[in-house]
Short mmCIF file of C-alpha atoms in Angstrom, two decimals:
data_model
loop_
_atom_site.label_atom_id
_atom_site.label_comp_id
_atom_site.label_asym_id
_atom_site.label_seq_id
_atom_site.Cartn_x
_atom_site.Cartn_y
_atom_site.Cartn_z
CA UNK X 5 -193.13 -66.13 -58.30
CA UNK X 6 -194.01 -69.54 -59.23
CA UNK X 7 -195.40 -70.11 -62.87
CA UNK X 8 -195.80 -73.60 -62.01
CA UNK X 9 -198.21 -73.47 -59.61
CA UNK X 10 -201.78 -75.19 -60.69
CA UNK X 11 -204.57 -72.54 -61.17
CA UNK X 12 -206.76 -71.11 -58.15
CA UNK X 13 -209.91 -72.35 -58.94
CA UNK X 14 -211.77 -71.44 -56.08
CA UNK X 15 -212.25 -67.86 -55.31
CA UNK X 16 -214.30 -65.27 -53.97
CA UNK X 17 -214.65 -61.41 -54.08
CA UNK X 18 -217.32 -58.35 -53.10
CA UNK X 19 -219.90 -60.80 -55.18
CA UNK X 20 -219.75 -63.06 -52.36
CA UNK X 21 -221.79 -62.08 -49.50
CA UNK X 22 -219.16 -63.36 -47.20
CA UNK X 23 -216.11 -60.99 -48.71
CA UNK X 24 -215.39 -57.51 -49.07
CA UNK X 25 -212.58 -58.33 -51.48
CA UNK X 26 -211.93 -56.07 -54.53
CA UNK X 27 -211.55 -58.10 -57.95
CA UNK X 28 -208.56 -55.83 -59.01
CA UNK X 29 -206.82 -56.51 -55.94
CA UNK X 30 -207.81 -60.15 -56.48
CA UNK X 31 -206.34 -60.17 -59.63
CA UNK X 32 -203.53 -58.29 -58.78
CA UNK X 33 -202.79 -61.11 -56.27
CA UNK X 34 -202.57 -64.18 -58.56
CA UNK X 35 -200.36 -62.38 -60.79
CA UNK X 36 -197.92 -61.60 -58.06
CA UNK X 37 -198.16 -65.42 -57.06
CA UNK X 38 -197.38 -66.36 -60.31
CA UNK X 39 -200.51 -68.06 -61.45
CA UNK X 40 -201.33 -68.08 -64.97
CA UNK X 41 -204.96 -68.86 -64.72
CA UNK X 42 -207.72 -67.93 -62.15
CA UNK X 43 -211.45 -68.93 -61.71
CA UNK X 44 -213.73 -66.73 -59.99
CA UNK X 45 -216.35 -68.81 -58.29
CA UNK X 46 -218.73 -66.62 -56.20
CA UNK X 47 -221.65 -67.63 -53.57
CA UNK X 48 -224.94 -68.30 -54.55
CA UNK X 49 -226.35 -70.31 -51.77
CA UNK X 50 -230.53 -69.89 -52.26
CA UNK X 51 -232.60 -69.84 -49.46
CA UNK X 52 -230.25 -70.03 -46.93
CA UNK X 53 -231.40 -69.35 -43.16
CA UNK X 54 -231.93 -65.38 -42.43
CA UNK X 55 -230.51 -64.70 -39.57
CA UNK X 56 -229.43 -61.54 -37.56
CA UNK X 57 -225.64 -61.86 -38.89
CA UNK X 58 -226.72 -62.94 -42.26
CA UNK X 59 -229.66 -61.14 -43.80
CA UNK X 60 -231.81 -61.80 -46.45
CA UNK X 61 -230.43 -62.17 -49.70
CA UNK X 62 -226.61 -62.26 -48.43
CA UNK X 63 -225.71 -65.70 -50.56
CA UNK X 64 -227.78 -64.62 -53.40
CA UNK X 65 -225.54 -63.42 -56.25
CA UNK X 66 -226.12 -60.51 -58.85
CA UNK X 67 -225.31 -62.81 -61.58
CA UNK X 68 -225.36 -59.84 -64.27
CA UNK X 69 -223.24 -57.15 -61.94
CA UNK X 70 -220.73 -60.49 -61.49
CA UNK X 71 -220.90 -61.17 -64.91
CA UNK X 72 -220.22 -57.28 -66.35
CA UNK X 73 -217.24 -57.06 -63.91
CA UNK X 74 -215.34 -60.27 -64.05
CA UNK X 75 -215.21 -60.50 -67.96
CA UNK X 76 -213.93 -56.36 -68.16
CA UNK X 77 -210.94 -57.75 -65.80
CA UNK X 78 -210.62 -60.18 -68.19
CA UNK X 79 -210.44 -57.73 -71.42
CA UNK X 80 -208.25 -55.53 -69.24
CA UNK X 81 -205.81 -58.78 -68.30
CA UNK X 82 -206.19 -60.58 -71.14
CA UNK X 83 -202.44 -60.49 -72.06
CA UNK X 84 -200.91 -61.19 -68.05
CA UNK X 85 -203.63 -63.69 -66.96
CA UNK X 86 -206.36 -65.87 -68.10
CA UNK X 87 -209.52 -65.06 -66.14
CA UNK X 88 -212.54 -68.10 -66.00
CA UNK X 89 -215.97 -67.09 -64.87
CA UNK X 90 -217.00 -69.36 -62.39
CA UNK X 91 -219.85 -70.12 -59.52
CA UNK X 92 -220.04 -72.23 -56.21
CA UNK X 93 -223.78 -73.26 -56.34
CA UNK X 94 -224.85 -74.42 -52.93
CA UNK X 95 -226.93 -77.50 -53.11
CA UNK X 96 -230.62 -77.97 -51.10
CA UNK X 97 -233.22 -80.56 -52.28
CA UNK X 98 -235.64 -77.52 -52.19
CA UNK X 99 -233.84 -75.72 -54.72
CA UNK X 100 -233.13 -77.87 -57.44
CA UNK X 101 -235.29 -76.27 -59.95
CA UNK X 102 -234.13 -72.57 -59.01
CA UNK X 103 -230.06 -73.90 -59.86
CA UNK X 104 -230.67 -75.71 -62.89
CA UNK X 105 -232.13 -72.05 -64.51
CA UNK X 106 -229.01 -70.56 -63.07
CA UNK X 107 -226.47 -72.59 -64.69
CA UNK X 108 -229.16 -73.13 -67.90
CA UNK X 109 -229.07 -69.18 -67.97
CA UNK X 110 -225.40 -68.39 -68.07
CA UNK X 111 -222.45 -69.20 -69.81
CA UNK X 112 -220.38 -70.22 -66.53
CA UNK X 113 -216.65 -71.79 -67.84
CA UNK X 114 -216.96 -73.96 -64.48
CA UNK X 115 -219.57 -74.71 -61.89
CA UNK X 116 -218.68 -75.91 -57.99
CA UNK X 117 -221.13 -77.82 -56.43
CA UNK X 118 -220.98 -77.39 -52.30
CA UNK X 119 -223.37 -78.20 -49.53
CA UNK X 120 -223.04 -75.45 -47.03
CA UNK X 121 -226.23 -76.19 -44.83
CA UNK X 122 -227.09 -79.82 -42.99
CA UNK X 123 -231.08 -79.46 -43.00
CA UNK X 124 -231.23 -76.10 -44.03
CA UNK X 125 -229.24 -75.13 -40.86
CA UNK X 126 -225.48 -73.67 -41.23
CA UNK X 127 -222.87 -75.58 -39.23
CA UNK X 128 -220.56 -72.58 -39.10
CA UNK X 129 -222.08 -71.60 -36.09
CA UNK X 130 -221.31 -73.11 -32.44
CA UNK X 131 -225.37 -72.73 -31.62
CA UNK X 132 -226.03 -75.58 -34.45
CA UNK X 133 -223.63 -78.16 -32.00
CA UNK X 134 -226.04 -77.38 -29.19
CA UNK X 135 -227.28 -80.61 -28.03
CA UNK X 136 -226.01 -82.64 -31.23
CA UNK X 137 -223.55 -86.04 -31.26
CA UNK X 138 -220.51 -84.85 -33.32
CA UNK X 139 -220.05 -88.56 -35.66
CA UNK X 140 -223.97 -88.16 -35.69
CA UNK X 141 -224.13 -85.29 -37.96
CA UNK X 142 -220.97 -85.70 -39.69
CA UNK X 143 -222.43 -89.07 -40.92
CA UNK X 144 -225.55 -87.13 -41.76
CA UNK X 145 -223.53 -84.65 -43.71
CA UNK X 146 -222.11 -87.47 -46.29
CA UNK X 147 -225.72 -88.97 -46.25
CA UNK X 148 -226.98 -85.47 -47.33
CA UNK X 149 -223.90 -84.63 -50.00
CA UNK X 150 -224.87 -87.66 -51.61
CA UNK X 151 -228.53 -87.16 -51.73
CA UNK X 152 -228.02 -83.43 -53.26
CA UNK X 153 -225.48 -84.83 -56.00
CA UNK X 154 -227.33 -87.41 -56.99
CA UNK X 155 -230.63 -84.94 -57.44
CA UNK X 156 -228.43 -82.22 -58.89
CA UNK X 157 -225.10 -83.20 -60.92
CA UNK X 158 -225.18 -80.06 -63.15
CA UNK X 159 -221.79 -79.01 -61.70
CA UNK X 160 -218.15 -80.04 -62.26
CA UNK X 161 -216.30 -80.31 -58.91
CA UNK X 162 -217.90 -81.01 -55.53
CA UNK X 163 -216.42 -77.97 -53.49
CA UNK X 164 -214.79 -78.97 -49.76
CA UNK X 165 -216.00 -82.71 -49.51
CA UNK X 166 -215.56 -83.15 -45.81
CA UNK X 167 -216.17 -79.09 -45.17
CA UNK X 168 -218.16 -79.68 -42.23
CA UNK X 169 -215.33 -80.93 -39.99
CA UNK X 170 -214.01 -77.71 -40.14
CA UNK X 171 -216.46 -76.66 -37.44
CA UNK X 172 -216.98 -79.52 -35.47
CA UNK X 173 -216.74 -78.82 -31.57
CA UNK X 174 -213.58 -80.74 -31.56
CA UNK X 175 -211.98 -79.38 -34.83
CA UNK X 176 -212.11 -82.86 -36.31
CA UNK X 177 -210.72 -84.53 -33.66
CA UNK X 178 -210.95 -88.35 -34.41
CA UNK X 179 -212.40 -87.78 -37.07
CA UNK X 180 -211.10 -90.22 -40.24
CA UNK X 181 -211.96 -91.39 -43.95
CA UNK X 182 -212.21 -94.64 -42.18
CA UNK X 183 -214.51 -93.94 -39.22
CA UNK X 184 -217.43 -93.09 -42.60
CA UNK X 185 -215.75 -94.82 -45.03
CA UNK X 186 -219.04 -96.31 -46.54
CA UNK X 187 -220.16 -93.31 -46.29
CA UNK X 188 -217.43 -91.43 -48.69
CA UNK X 189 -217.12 -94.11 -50.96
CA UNK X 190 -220.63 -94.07 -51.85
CA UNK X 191 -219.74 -90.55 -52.72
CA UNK X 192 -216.70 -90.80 -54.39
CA UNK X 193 -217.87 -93.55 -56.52
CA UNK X 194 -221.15 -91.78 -58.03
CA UNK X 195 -218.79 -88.59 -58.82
CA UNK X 196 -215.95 -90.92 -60.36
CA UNK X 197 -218.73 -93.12 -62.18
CA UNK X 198 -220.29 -89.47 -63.62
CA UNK X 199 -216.50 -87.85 -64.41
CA UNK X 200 -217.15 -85.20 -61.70
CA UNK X 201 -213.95 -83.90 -59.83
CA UNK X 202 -213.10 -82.76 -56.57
CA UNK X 203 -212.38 -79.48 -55.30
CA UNK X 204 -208.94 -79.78 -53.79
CA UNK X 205 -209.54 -77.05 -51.15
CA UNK X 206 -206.28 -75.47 -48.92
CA UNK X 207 -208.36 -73.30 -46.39
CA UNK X 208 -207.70 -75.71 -43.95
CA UNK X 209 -204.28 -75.33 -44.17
CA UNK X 210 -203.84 -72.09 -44.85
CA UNK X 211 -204.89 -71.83 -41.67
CA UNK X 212 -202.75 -74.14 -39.77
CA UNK X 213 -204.43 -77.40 -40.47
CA UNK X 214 -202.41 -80.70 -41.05
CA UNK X 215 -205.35 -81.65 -43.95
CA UNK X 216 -207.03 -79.81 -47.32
CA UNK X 217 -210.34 -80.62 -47.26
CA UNK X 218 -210.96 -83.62 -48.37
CA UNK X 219 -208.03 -85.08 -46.59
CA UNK X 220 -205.55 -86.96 -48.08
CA UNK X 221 -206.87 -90.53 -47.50
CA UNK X 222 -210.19 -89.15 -49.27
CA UNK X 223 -208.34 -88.15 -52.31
CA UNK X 224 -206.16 -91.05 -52.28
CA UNK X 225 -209.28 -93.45 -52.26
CA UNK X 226 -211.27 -91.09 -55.39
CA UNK X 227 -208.14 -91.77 -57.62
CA UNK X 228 -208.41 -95.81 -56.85
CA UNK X 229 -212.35 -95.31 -57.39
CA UNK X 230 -211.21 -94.10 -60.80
CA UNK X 231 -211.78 -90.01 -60.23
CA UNK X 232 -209.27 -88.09 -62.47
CA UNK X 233 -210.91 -84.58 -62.02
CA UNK X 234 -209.26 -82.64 -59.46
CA UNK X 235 -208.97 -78.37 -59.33
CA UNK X 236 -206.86 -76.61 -56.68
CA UNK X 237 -208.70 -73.92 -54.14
CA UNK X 238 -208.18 -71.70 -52.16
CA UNK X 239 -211.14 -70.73 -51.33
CA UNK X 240 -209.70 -67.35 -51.22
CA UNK X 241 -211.57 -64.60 -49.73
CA UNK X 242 -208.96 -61.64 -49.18
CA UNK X 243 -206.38 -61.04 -51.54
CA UNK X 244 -203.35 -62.41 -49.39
CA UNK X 245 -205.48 -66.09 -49.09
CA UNK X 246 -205.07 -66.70 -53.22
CA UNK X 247 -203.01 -69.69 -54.37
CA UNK X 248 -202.73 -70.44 -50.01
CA UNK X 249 -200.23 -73.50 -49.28
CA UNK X 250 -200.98 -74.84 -53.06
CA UNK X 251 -196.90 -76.25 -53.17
CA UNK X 252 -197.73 -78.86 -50.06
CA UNK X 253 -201.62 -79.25 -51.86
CA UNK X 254 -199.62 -80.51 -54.80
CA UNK X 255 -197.04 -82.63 -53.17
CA UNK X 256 -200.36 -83.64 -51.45
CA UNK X 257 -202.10 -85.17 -55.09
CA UNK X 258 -198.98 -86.37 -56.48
CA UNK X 259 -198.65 -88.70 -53.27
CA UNK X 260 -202.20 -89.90 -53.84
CA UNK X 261 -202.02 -90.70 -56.99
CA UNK X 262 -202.91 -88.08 -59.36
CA UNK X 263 -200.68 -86.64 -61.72
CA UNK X 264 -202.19 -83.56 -63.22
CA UNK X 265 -204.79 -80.79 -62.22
CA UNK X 266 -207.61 -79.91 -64.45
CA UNK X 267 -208.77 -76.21 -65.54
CA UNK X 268 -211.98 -75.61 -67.75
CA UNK X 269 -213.30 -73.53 -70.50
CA UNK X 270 -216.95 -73.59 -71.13
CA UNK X 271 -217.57 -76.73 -68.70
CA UNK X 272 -215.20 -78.61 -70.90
CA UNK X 273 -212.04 -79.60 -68.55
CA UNK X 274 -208.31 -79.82 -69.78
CA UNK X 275 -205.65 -81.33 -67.82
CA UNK X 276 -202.10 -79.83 -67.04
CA UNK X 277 -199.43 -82.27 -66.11
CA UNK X 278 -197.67 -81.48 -62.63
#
């Protein structure tokens, strides 16, 4: 047990359409890992493509269901850990007006803003490489990120910055901060200018990768842009993924620069020294 570790701020559950994760035995999880704090921050990704594998409605969240669960955890935990009710918002230009009612209708303690979809198609899948040049779309991708923050900024954290390397053909090989560095920076100055954060996301290597997502020179570069704003993920979706590889994620900020982590109550972020 760790009590030192910085809060998982990215996490999903049953809400999600991509996890069949009880809450409980979410919760139950973070305590055992020592964490003090939590955020719950489940899917809701409108429109996204219908497919065969993902039907209709999948990514579309039952905000009130959510809502009714997550905050009798927190009654029921209120004394062993502090429970935030949060939302990863997926961000389309088509859909603009849809998420600003959803966060103008709820009393969310922290909003992450992702882009999921390049062109309303999901790059999870091998079938969306078919026939595409690899630094193409990954240039595309940053084009795109900033075009959706810039048209929507009602969130706090910009989840998984360079998330679509991930599933590149190659697994992100070659791929750099410096090969799209105009790119990034155009990025990581609008969110530094607009005191946005960055979601400091350990799928990646949870899973064996070398990088979080963004990668180290990415985070390195927000801090000289001026970003202070940065929340640890884990983008857990099972119970054993919560708090995953957050020691090396920390010894990961401190060596670019940062020197706390930042939690948030009612949109309103705090910091927490490392």
């Amino acid at each position: 047990m760790n009590r030192n570790l910085p809060s998982d701020y990215h996490m999903h559950t049953h809400n999600s359409g991509d996890s069949d994760a009880p809450m409980k035995d979410m919760i139950e999880s973070s305590i055992k890992c020592g964490l003090s704090e939590i955020c719950f921050t489940e899917h809701m990704d409108l429109d996204f493509p219908i497919t065969e594998s993902v039907p209709e409605g999948t990514f579309t969240l039952d905000i009130p269901s959510y809502r009714k669960e997550l905050f009798s955890y927190r009654q029921k935990y209120q004394n062993t850990i502090s429970i935030k009710y949060g939302i990863e918002l997926g961000l389309q230009s088509q859909i603009i007006a849809q998420n600003s009612r959803v966060i103008s209708d709820n009393d969310f303690d922290f909003v992450i803003g992702s882009i999921h979809l390049l062109d309303h198609a999901d790059p999870y899948y091998p079938e969306f490489w078919e026939g595409r040049d690899e630094e193409s779309v990954i240039r595309r991708y940053f084009v795109s990120t900033l075009e959706n923050i810039k048209s929507f900024s009602d969130f706090d954290v910009l989840g998984h910055l360079d998330y679509i390397v991930r599933y590149t053909p190659t697994h992100g090989a070659g791929y750099s901060y410096s090969k799209y560095k105009e790119e990034i920076d155009a990025i990581l100055s609008y969110l530094a200018e607009h005191d946005k954060g960055l979601d400091l996301n350990t799928k990646s290597l949870t899973r064996g990768g070398s990088d979080p997502n963004p990668n180290a020179d990415i985070l390195s570069r927000f801090r000289e842009l001026g970003g202070r704003i940065i929340t640890f993920g884990s983008d857990a979706h099972t119970p054993d993924e919560v708090a995953g590889c957050f020691e090396r994620a920390r010894e990961i900020a401190v060596s670019c620069g940062f020197d706390s982590y930042y939690t948030f109550d009612k949109r309103v972020p705090t910091a927490h020294p490392f």
